[in-house]
Amino acid sequence: MIFDTHAHYDAEQFDTDREELLGAMEAGGVGTIVDAGSTLESWDKILELTERYHFIYGAIGVHPDEVGTLDEAGMERMAELLDREKIVAAGEIGLDYYWDKENHDIQKHWFIRQLELAREKQMPVIIHSREAAADTMDIMKQHAAGMKAVIHCYSYSAEMAKEYVKMGYYIGVGGVVTFKNAKKLKQVVEEIPLERILLETDCPYLAPVPFRGKRNSSLNLPYVAEAIAELKGTTAEEVIQQTEKNGRELYGL
Ligand code: NI
């Protein structure tokens, strides 16, 4: 079944019909979902979702746009929550120089602190990186060697993707791969092994064609699997099976 390795069902965009939507997942072929932490406020909602739905697991972390709200008390709470049974990763953490909400030194500081905490807890990490290719690679080399990781919503070159694959990391691929103008990501998918690709939505964002611009959900992932299958010369079923296996391996499920 489909494994959505990165979703945000804690987001307010799902407040009106969350229960109905999540109730439709298993019939829609979605077997497992990891809901990724973004803000400090998202954490309690994620815990609630993991308690309520057997197929939802959580990741706890603070997104680079939000690290201005992080402090030592936040780090202590994160450490405590990473020990919970259904919390399977630290994330999403990283660098975002596109929105550039916090200065780069502050972003790097909290990225490294959260990476170090994940290492201490022996947990995989979900990496968010936008327009920060070189700094992300440097930090991963210096602070995450030997750890399990996914570079989520991957947006850089095929060459760099191959370097991450060599480091043992996974590459997260979502709705963008169905966009006509996504030449770079299509090339990435062609050049890295299917054994290193994960399916993800990042919902409510990044819906695939034919729903581009609308609210996304895990039920749209067959379109992503189909686009990857075409690029790889295989079937969507094979993509779904292999990426599920990959997701289980990353998160230890
Ligand atoms: Ni995300």
PDB file of C-alpha atoms and ligand atoms in Angstrom:
ATOM      1  CA  MET A   1       0.000   0.000   0.000  1.00  0.00           C
ATOM      2  CA  ILE A   2       0.976   3.639  -0.418  1.00  0.00           C
ATOM      3  CA  PHE A   3       3.301   5.128   2.215  1.00  0.00           C
ATOM      4  CA  ASP A   4       2.993   8.924   2.451  1.00  0.00           C
ATOM      5  CA  THR A   5       6.316   9.724   4.131  1.00  0.00           C
ATOM      6  CA  HIS A   6       5.627  13.450   4.672  1.00  0.00           C
ATOM      7  CA  ALA A   7       2.238  15.025   5.359  1.00  0.00           C
ATOM      8  CA  HIS A   8       0.757  17.795   7.533  1.00  0.00           C
ATOM      9  CA  TYR A   9      -2.720  16.614   8.559  1.00  0.00           C
ATOM     10  CA  ASP A  10      -2.282  18.748  11.666  1.00  0.00           C
ATOM     11  CA  ALA A  11      -2.683  21.831   9.399  1.00  0.00           C
ATOM     12  CA  GLU A  12      -5.786  24.030   9.701  1.00  0.00           C
ATOM     13  CA  GLN A  13      -6.610  23.409   6.032  1.00  0.00           C
ATOM     14  CA  PHE A  14      -7.931  20.014   7.211  1.00  0.00           C
ATOM     15  CA  ASP A  15     -10.014  21.317  10.127  1.00  0.00           C
ATOM     16  CA  THR A  16     -13.314  21.078   8.260  1.00  0.00           C
ATOM     17  CA  ASP A  17     -13.112  17.448   7.109  1.00  0.00           C
ATOM     18  CA  ARG A  18     -10.027  15.801   8.676  1.00  0.00           C
ATOM     19  CA  GLU A  19     -11.927  12.853  10.120  1.00  0.00           C
ATOM     20  CA  GLU A  20     -13.765  12.069   6.905  1.00  0.00           C
ATOM     21  CA  LEU A  21     -10.607  12.364   4.828  1.00  0.00           C
ATOM     22  CA  LEU A  22      -8.433  10.218   7.112  1.00  0.00           C
ATOM     23  CA  GLY A  23     -11.276   7.703   7.316  1.00  0.00           C
ATOM     24  CA  ALA A  24     -11.028   7.265   3.533  1.00  0.00           C
ATOM     25  CA  MET A  25      -7.287   6.538   3.433  1.00  0.00           C
ATOM     26  CA  GLU A  26      -7.245   2.758   3.741  1.00  0.00           C
ATOM     27  CA  ALA A  27      -9.982   2.296   1.120  1.00  0.00           C
ATOM     28  CA  GLY A  28      -7.955   4.674  -1.095  1.00  0.00           C
ATOM     29  CA  GLY A  29      -4.901   2.407  -0.901  1.00  0.00           C
ATOM     30  CA  VAL A  30      -2.955   4.507   1.603  1.00  0.00           C
ATOM     31  CA  GLY A  31      -1.479   2.233   4.274  1.00  0.00           C
ATOM     32  CA  THR A  32       0.895   4.461   6.260  1.00  0.00           C
ATOM     33  CA  ILE A  33       1.359   8.200   6.835  1.00  0.00           C
ATOM     34  CA  VAL A  34       4.083  10.113   8.646  1.00  0.00           C
ATOM     35  CA  ASP A  35       2.903  13.542   9.814  1.00  0.00           C
ATOM     36  CA  ALA A  36       5.890  15.896   9.998  1.00  0.00           C
ATOM     37  CA  GLY A  37       6.313  18.538  12.699  1.00  0.00           C
ATOM     38  CA  SER A  38       6.699  22.148  11.582  1.00  0.00           C
ATOM     39  CA  THR A  39       5.847  24.524  14.451  1.00  0.00           C
ATOM     40  CA  LEU A  40       5.945  24.010  18.218  1.00  0.00           C
ATOM     41  CA  GLU A  41       2.126  24.146  18.127  1.00  0.00           C
ATOM     42  CA  SER A  42       1.972  21.301  15.608  1.00  0.00           C
ATOM     43  CA  TRP A  43       3.422  18.794  18.079  1.00  0.00           C
ATOM     44  CA  ASP A  44       0.342  18.232  20.266  1.00  0.00           C
ATOM     45  CA  LYS A  45      -1.853  17.893  17.194  1.00  0.00           C
ATOM     46  CA  ILE A  46       0.537  15.302  15.770  1.00  0.00           C
ATOM     47  CA  LEU A  47       0.501  13.302  19.013  1.00  0.00           C
ATOM     48  CA  GLU A  48      -3.310  13.337  18.925  1.00  0.00           C
ATOM     49  CA  LEU A  49      -3.373  12.091  15.326  1.00  0.00           C
ATOM     50  CA  THR A  50      -0.940   9.257  16.092  1.00  0.00           C
ATOM     51  CA  GLU A  51      -3.074   8.198  19.070  1.00  0.00           C
ATOM     52  CA  ARG A  52      -6.289   8.270  17.105  1.00  0.00           C
ATOM     53  CA  TYR A  53      -5.214   6.571  13.853  1.00  0.00           C
ATOM     54  CA  HIS A  54      -3.214   3.344  13.890  1.00  0.00           C
ATOM     55  CA  PHE A  55      -1.707   4.079  10.448  1.00  0.00           C
ATOM     56  CA  ILE A  56      -0.400   7.577  11.328  1.00  0.00           C
ATOM     57  CA  TYR A  57       3.088   8.044  12.780  1.00  0.00           C
ATOM     58  CA  GLY A  58       4.705  11.340  13.673  1.00  0.00           C
ATOM     59  CA  ALA A  59       7.919  13.312  13.363  1.00  0.00           C
ATOM     60  CA  ILE A  60       8.810  16.042  15.851  1.00  0.00           C
ATOM     61  CA  GLY A  61      10.889  19.067  14.882  1.00  0.00           C
ATOM     62  CA  VAL A  62      10.843  22.755  14.025  1.00  0.00           C
ATOM     63  CA  HIS A  63      10.892  23.943  10.394  1.00  0.00           C
ATOM     64  CA  PRO A  64      13.616  26.504   9.510  1.00  0.00           C
ATOM     65  CA  ASP A  65      10.981  29.231   8.952  1.00  0.00           C
ATOM     66  CA  GLU A  66       9.856  28.758  12.566  1.00  0.00           C
ATOM     67  CA  VAL A  67      13.134  28.379  14.490  1.00  0.00           C
ATOM     68  CA  GLY A  68      12.774  31.917  15.882  1.00  0.00           C
ATOM     69  CA  THR A  69      10.285  30.371  18.344  1.00  0.00           C
ATOM     70  CA  LEU A  70      12.629  27.576  19.429  1.00  0.00           C
ATOM     71  CA  ASP A  71      14.490  27.739  22.762  1.00  0.00           C
ATOM     72  CA  GLU A  72      15.980  25.368  25.356  1.00  0.00           C
ATOM     73  CA  ALA A  73      12.559  24.504  26.763  1.00  0.00           C
ATOM     74  CA  GLY A  74      11.451  23.605  23.233  1.00  0.00           C
ATOM     75  CA  MET A  75      14.500  21.391  22.770  1.00  0.00           C
ATOM     76  CA  GLU A  76      13.755  19.619  26.058  1.00  0.00           C
ATOM     77  CA  ARG A  77      10.186  18.952  24.997  1.00  0.00           C
ATOM     78  CA  MET A  78      11.385  17.710  21.623  1.00  0.00           C
ATOM     79  CA  ALA A  79      13.792  15.308  23.364  1.00  0.00           C
ATOM     80  CA  GLU A  80      10.958  13.980  25.494  1.00  0.00           C
ATOM     81  CA  LEU A  81       8.562  13.546  22.546  1.00  0.00           C
ATOM     82  CA  LEU A  82      11.155  11.745  20.402  1.00  0.00           C
ATOM     83  CA  ASP A  83      10.944   8.917  22.973  1.00  0.00           C
ATOM     84  CA  ARG A  84       7.206   8.360  22.341  1.00  0.00           C
ATOM     85  CA  GLU A  85       6.353   5.076  20.702  1.00  0.00           C
ATOM     86  CA  LYS A  86       4.704   6.418  17.534  1.00  0.00           C
ATOM     87  CA  ILE A  87       7.208   9.218  16.950  1.00  0.00           C
ATOM     88  CA  VAL A  88       9.532   7.801  14.326  1.00  0.00           C
ATOM     89  CA  ALA A  89      11.755  10.710  13.205  1.00  0.00           C
ATOM     90  CA  ALA A  90      13.030  14.200  13.942  1.00  0.00           C
ATOM     91  CA  GLY A  91      11.719  16.749  11.475  1.00  0.00           C
ATOM     92  CA  GLU A  92      11.162  18.623   9.510  1.00  0.00           C
ATOM     93  CA  ILE A  93      14.409  20.488  10.132  1.00  0.00           C
ATOM     94  CA  GLY A  94      16.831  22.269   7.819  1.00  0.00           C
ATOM     95  CA  LEU A  95      17.476  25.529   5.992  1.00  0.00           C
ATOM     96  CA  ASP A  96      15.177  27.749   3.944  1.00  0.00           C
ATOM     97  CA  TYR A  97      16.838  30.684   2.188  1.00  0.00           C
ATOM     98  CA  TYR A  98      13.846  31.156  -0.125  1.00  0.00           C
ATOM     99  CA  TRP A  99      11.428  32.498   2.493  1.00  0.00           C
ATOM    100  CA  ASP A 100      14.439  33.603   4.548  1.00  0.00           C
ATOM    101  CA  LYS A 101      12.346  34.217   7.670  1.00  0.00           C
ATOM    102  CA  GLU A 102      15.266  33.828  10.081  1.00  0.00           C
ATOM    103  CA  ASN A 103      18.876  34.801   9.494  1.00  0.00           C
ATOM    104  CA  HIS A 104      21.138  32.073   8.195  1.00  0.00           C
ATOM    105  CA  ASP A 105      23.239  31.722  11.350  1.00  0.00           C
ATOM    106  CA  ILE A 106      20.129  31.204  13.483  1.00  0.00           C
ATOM    107  CA  GLN A 107      18.785  28.668  10.987  1.00  0.00           C
ATOM    108  CA  LYS A 108      22.088  26.773  10.978  1.00  0.00           C
ATOM    109  CA  HIS A 109      22.349  26.831  14.771  1.00  0.00           C
ATOM    110  CA  TRP A 110      18.926  25.202  15.324  1.00  0.00           C
ATOM    111  CA  PHE A 111      19.342  22.832  12.390  1.00  0.00           C
ATOM    112  CA  ILE A 112      22.554  21.493  13.918  1.00  0.00           C
ATOM    113  CA  ARG A 113      21.091  21.330  17.430  1.00  0.00           C
ATOM    114  CA  GLN A 114      18.105  19.317  16.190  1.00  0.00           C
ATOM    115  CA  LEU A 115      20.377  17.033  14.144  1.00  0.00           C
ATOM    116  CA  GLU A 116      22.527  16.396  17.208  1.00  0.00           C
ATOM    117  CA  LEU A 117      19.479  15.582  19.287  1.00  0.00           C
ATOM    118  CA  ALA A 118      18.308  13.114  16.624  1.00  0.00           C
ATOM    119  CA  ARG A 119      21.728  11.474  16.621  1.00  0.00           C
ATOM    120  CA  GLU A 120      21.655  11.168  20.412  1.00  0.00           C
ATOM    121  CA  LYS A 121      18.211   9.551  20.151  1.00  0.00           C
ATOM    122  CA  GLN A 122      19.319   7.392  17.182  1.00  0.00           C
ATOM    123  CA  MET A 123      16.388   8.651  15.113  1.00  0.00           C
ATOM    124  CA  PRO A 124      16.159   9.326  11.373  1.00  0.00           C
ATOM    125  CA  VAL A 125      15.791  12.940  10.225  1.00  0.00           C
ATOM    126  CA  ILE A 126      13.493  14.648   7.707  1.00  0.00           C
ATOM    127  CA  ILE A 127      15.406  17.444   5.996  1.00  0.00           C
ATOM    128  CA  HIS A 128      13.777  20.563   4.525  1.00  0.00           C
ATOM    129  CA  SER A 129      16.135  22.502   2.248  1.00  0.00           C
ATOM    130  CA  ARG A 130      15.196  25.288  -0.142  1.00  0.00           C
ATOM    131  CA  GLU A 131      17.716  27.452  -2.002  1.00  0.00           C
ATOM    132  CA  ALA A 132      20.313  26.358   0.531  1.00  0.00           C
ATOM    133  CA  ALA A 133      21.997  23.518  -1.357  1.00  0.00           C
ATOM    134  CA  ALA A 134      25.637  24.089  -0.392  1.00  0.00           C
ATOM    135  CA  ASP A 135      25.055  24.867   3.305  1.00  0.00           C
ATOM    136  CA  THR A 136      22.723  21.875   3.690  1.00  0.00           C
ATOM    137  CA  MET A 137      25.252  19.514   2.124  1.00  0.00           C
ATOM    138  CA  ASP A 138      28.033  20.884   4.371  1.00  0.00           C
ATOM    139  CA  ILE A 139      25.987  20.464   7.533  1.00  0.00           C
ATOM    140  CA  MET A 140      24.822  16.968   6.576  1.00  0.00           C
ATOM    141  CA  LYS A 141      28.421  15.943   5.950  1.00  0.00           C
ATOM    142  CA  GLN A 142      29.674  17.389   9.224  1.00  0.00           C
ATOM    143  CA  HIS A 143      26.782  16.549  11.533  1.00  0.00           C
ATOM    144  CA  ALA A 144      24.735  13.719  10.013  1.00  0.00           C
ATOM    145  CA  ALA A 145      27.284  11.245   8.669  1.00  0.00           C
ATOM    146  CA  GLY A 146      25.999   7.705   9.185  1.00  0.00           C
ATOM    147  CA  MET A 147      22.512   8.850  10.181  1.00  0.00           C
ATOM    148  CA  LYS A 148      19.335   7.876   8.329  1.00  0.00           C
ATOM    149  CA  ALA A 149      17.738  10.784   6.484  1.00  0.00           C
ATOM    150  CA  VAL A 150      15.397  11.899   3.725  1.00  0.00           C
ATOM    151  CA  ILE A 151      15.917  15.089   1.757  1.00  0.00           C
ATOM    152  CA  HIS A 152      12.234  15.900   1.492  1.00  0.00           C
ATOM    153  CA  CYS A 153      10.628  17.689  -1.476  1.00  0.00           C
ATOM    154  CA  TYR A 154      13.969  17.456  -3.234  1.00  0.00           C
ATOM    155  CA  SER A 155      14.590  20.464  -5.520  1.00  0.00           C
ATOM    156  CA  TYR A 156      18.303  20.387  -6.405  1.00  0.00           C
ATOM    157  CA  SER A 157      20.391  18.825  -9.173  1.00  0.00           C
ATOM    158  CA  ALA A 158      20.656  15.155 -10.139  1.00  0.00           C
ATOM    159  CA  GLU A 159      24.355  15.329  -9.376  1.00  0.00           C
ATOM    160  CA  MET A 160      23.717  16.385  -5.787  1.00  0.00           C
ATOM    161  CA  ALA A 161      20.953  13.772  -5.422  1.00  0.00           C
ATOM    162  CA  LYS A 162      23.471  11.096  -6.365  1.00  0.00           C
ATOM    163  CA  GLU A 163      25.840  12.439  -3.732  1.00  0.00           C
ATOM    164  CA  TYR A 164      23.094  12.216  -1.092  1.00  0.00           C
ATOM    165  CA  VAL A 165      22.300   8.674  -2.240  1.00  0.00           C
ATOM    166  CA  LYS A 166      25.965   7.787  -1.805  1.00  0.00           C
ATOM    167  CA  MET A 167      25.739   9.129   1.739  1.00  0.00           C
ATOM    168  CA  GLY A 168      22.904   6.632   2.327  1.00  0.00           C
ATOM    169  CA  TYR A 169      20.008   9.103   2.297  1.00  0.00           C
ATOM    170  CA  TYR A 170      16.609   8.953   0.650  1.00  0.00           C
ATOM    171  CA  ILE A 171      15.155  11.493  -1.778  1.00  0.00           C
ATOM    172  CA  GLY A 172      11.525  12.563  -1.201  1.00  0.00           C
ATOM    173  CA  VAL A 173       9.455  13.008  -4.369  1.00  0.00           C
ATOM    174  CA  GLY A 174       5.939  14.479  -4.471  1.00  0.00           C
ATOM    175  CA  GLY A 175       3.470  16.275  -6.711  1.00  0.00           C
ATOM    176  CA  VAL A 176       6.089  18.453  -8.394  1.00  0.00           C
ATOM    177  CA  VAL A 177       7.255  15.446 -10.478  1.00  0.00           C
ATOM    178  CA  THR A 178       3.913  15.599 -12.361  1.00  0.00           C
ATOM    179  CA  PHE A 179       4.428  19.252 -13.378  1.00  0.00           C
ATOM    180  CA  LYS A 180       5.307  19.806 -17.026  1.00  0.00           C
ATOM    181  CA  ASN A 181       8.132  22.237 -16.186  1.00  0.00           C
ATOM    182  CA  ALA A 182       9.772  19.983 -13.553  1.00  0.00           C
ATOM    183  CA  LYS A 183      12.639  18.910 -15.811  1.00  0.00           C
ATOM    184  CA  LYS A 184      15.243  18.894 -13.038  1.00  0.00           C
ATOM    185  CA  LEU A 185      13.241  16.645 -10.709  1.00  0.00           C
ATOM    186  CA  LYS A 186      12.346  14.277 -13.546  1.00  0.00           C
ATOM    187  CA  GLN A 187      16.058  13.944 -14.287  1.00  0.00           C
ATOM    188  CA  VAL A 188      16.734  13.216 -10.595  1.00  0.00           C
ATOM    189  CA  VAL A 189      14.144  10.407 -10.632  1.00  0.00           C
ATOM    190  CA  GLU A 190      15.704   8.949 -13.786  1.00  0.00           C
ATOM    191  CA  GLU A 191      19.207   8.978 -12.373  1.00  0.00           C
ATOM    192  CA  ILE A 192      18.807   7.633  -8.843  1.00  0.00           C
ATOM    193  CA  PRO A 193      17.702   4.081  -7.950  1.00  0.00           C
ATOM    194  CA  LEU A 194      14.040   3.460  -7.064  1.00  0.00           C
ATOM    195  CA  GLU A 195      15.396   1.920  -3.829  1.00  0.00           C
ATOM    196  CA  ARG A 196      16.271   5.481  -2.674  1.00  0.00           C
ATOM    197  CA  ILE A 197      13.018   7.260  -3.584  1.00  0.00           C
ATOM    198  CA  LEU A 198      10.187   7.984  -1.135  1.00  0.00           C
ATOM    199  CA  LEU A 199       6.627   9.036  -1.988  1.00  0.00           C
ATOM    200  CA  GLU A 200       5.423  12.126  -0.151  1.00  0.00           C
ATOM    201  CA  THR A 201       2.654  14.707  -0.436  1.00  0.00           C
ATOM    202  CA  ASP A 202       3.701  17.583   1.852  1.00  0.00           C
ATOM    203  CA  CYS A 203      -0.088  18.034   1.965  1.00  0.00           C
ATOM    204  CA  PRO A 204      -1.998  20.366   2.105  1.00  0.00           C
ATOM    205  CA  TYR A 205       0.594  21.730  -0.357  1.00  0.00           C
ATOM    206  CA  LEU A 206       1.927  20.610  -3.755  1.00  0.00           C
ATOM    207  CA  ALA A 207      -0.974  18.677  -5.238  1.00  0.00           C
ATOM    208  CA  PRO A 208      -0.017  16.763  -8.394  1.00  0.00           C
ATOM    209  CA  VAL A 209      -1.516  17.352 -11.840  1.00  0.00           C
ATOM    210  CA  PRO A 210      -4.527  17.216 -12.443  1.00  0.00           C
ATOM    211  CA  PHE A 211      -5.167  18.855  -9.048  1.00  0.00           C
ATOM    212  CA  ARG A 212      -2.297  21.353  -9.116  1.00  0.00           C
ATOM    213  CA  GLY A 213      -3.096  24.400  -6.955  1.00  0.00           C
ATOM    214  CA  LYS A 214      -5.837  22.592  -4.979  1.00  0.00           C
ATOM    215  CA  ARG A 215      -5.528  21.198  -1.462  1.00  0.00           C
ATOM    216  CA  ASN A 216      -3.451  18.030  -1.583  1.00  0.00           C
ATOM    217  CA  SER A 217      -3.941  14.720   0.257  1.00  0.00           C
ATOM    218  CA  SER A 218      -2.357  11.279   0.325  1.00  0.00           C
ATOM    219  CA  LEU A 219      -5.196  10.027  -1.898  1.00  0.00           C
ATOM    220  CA  ASN A 220      -3.474  11.852  -4.809  1.00  0.00           C
ATOM    221  CA  LEU A 221      -0.248   9.844  -4.542  1.00  0.00           C
ATOM    222  CA  PRO A 222      -1.200   7.367  -7.329  1.00  0.00           C
ATOM    223  CA  TYR A 223      -0.586  10.266  -9.761  1.00  0.00           C
ATOM    224  CA  VAL A 224       2.916  10.714  -8.349  1.00  0.00           C
ATOM    225  CA  ALA A 225       3.597   6.965  -8.476  1.00  0.00           C
ATOM    226  CA  GLU A 226       2.429   6.914 -12.107  1.00  0.00           C
ATOM    227  CA  ALA A 227       4.773   9.786 -13.071  1.00  0.00           C
ATOM    228  CA  ILE A 228       7.732   8.062 -11.376  1.00  0.00           C
ATOM    229  CA  ALA A 229       6.820   4.741 -13.042  1.00  0.00           C
ATOM    230  CA  GLU A 230       6.848   6.378 -16.473  1.00  0.00           C
ATOM    231  CA  LEU A 231      10.297   7.867 -15.851  1.00  0.00           C
ATOM    232  CA  LYS A 232      11.624   4.544 -14.541  1.00  0.00           C
ATOM    233  CA  GLY A 233       9.996   2.356 -17.221  1.00  0.00           C
ATOM    234  CA  THR A 234       8.085   0.337 -14.650  1.00  0.00           C
ATOM    235  CA  THR A 235       4.563   0.113 -13.218  1.00  0.00           C
ATOM    236  CA  ALA A 236       2.932   2.357 -10.611  1.00  0.00           C
ATOM    237  CA  GLU A 237       2.326  -0.799  -8.549  1.00  0.00           C
ATOM    238  CA  GLU A 238       6.060  -1.536  -8.455  1.00  0.00           C
ATOM    239  CA  VAL A 239       6.777   2.090  -7.452  1.00  0.00           C
ATOM    240  CA  ILE A 240       4.190   1.909  -4.654  1.00  0.00           C
ATOM    241  CA  GLN A 241       5.598  -1.391  -3.349  1.00  0.00           C
ATOM    242  CA  GLN A 242       9.243  -0.361  -3.438  1.00  0.00           C
ATOM    243  CA  THR A 243       8.690   3.088  -1.939  1.00  0.00           C
ATOM    244  CA  GLU A 244       6.631   1.540   0.870  1.00  0.00           C
ATOM    245  CA  LYS A 245       9.542  -0.754   1.633  1.00  0.00           C
ATOM    246  CA  ASN A 246      11.904   2.242   1.544  1.00  0.00           C
ATOM    247  CA  GLY A 247       9.708   4.218   3.922  1.00  0.00           C
ATOM    248  CA  ARG A 248       9.552   1.327   6.385  1.00  0.00           C
ATOM    249  CA  GLU A 249      13.303   0.980   6.260  1.00  0.00           C
ATOM    250  CA  LEU A 250      13.882   4.704   6.902  1.00  0.00           C
ATOM    251  CA  TYR A 251      11.444   5.015   9.787  1.00  0.00           C
ATOM    252  CA  GLY A 252      12.106   1.554  11.232  1.00  0.00           C
ATOM    253  CA  LEU A 253       8.511   0.306  10.844  1.00  0.00           C
TER     254      LEU A 253
HETATM  255 NI    NI B   1       6.534  19.699   4.979  1.00  0.00          NI
END
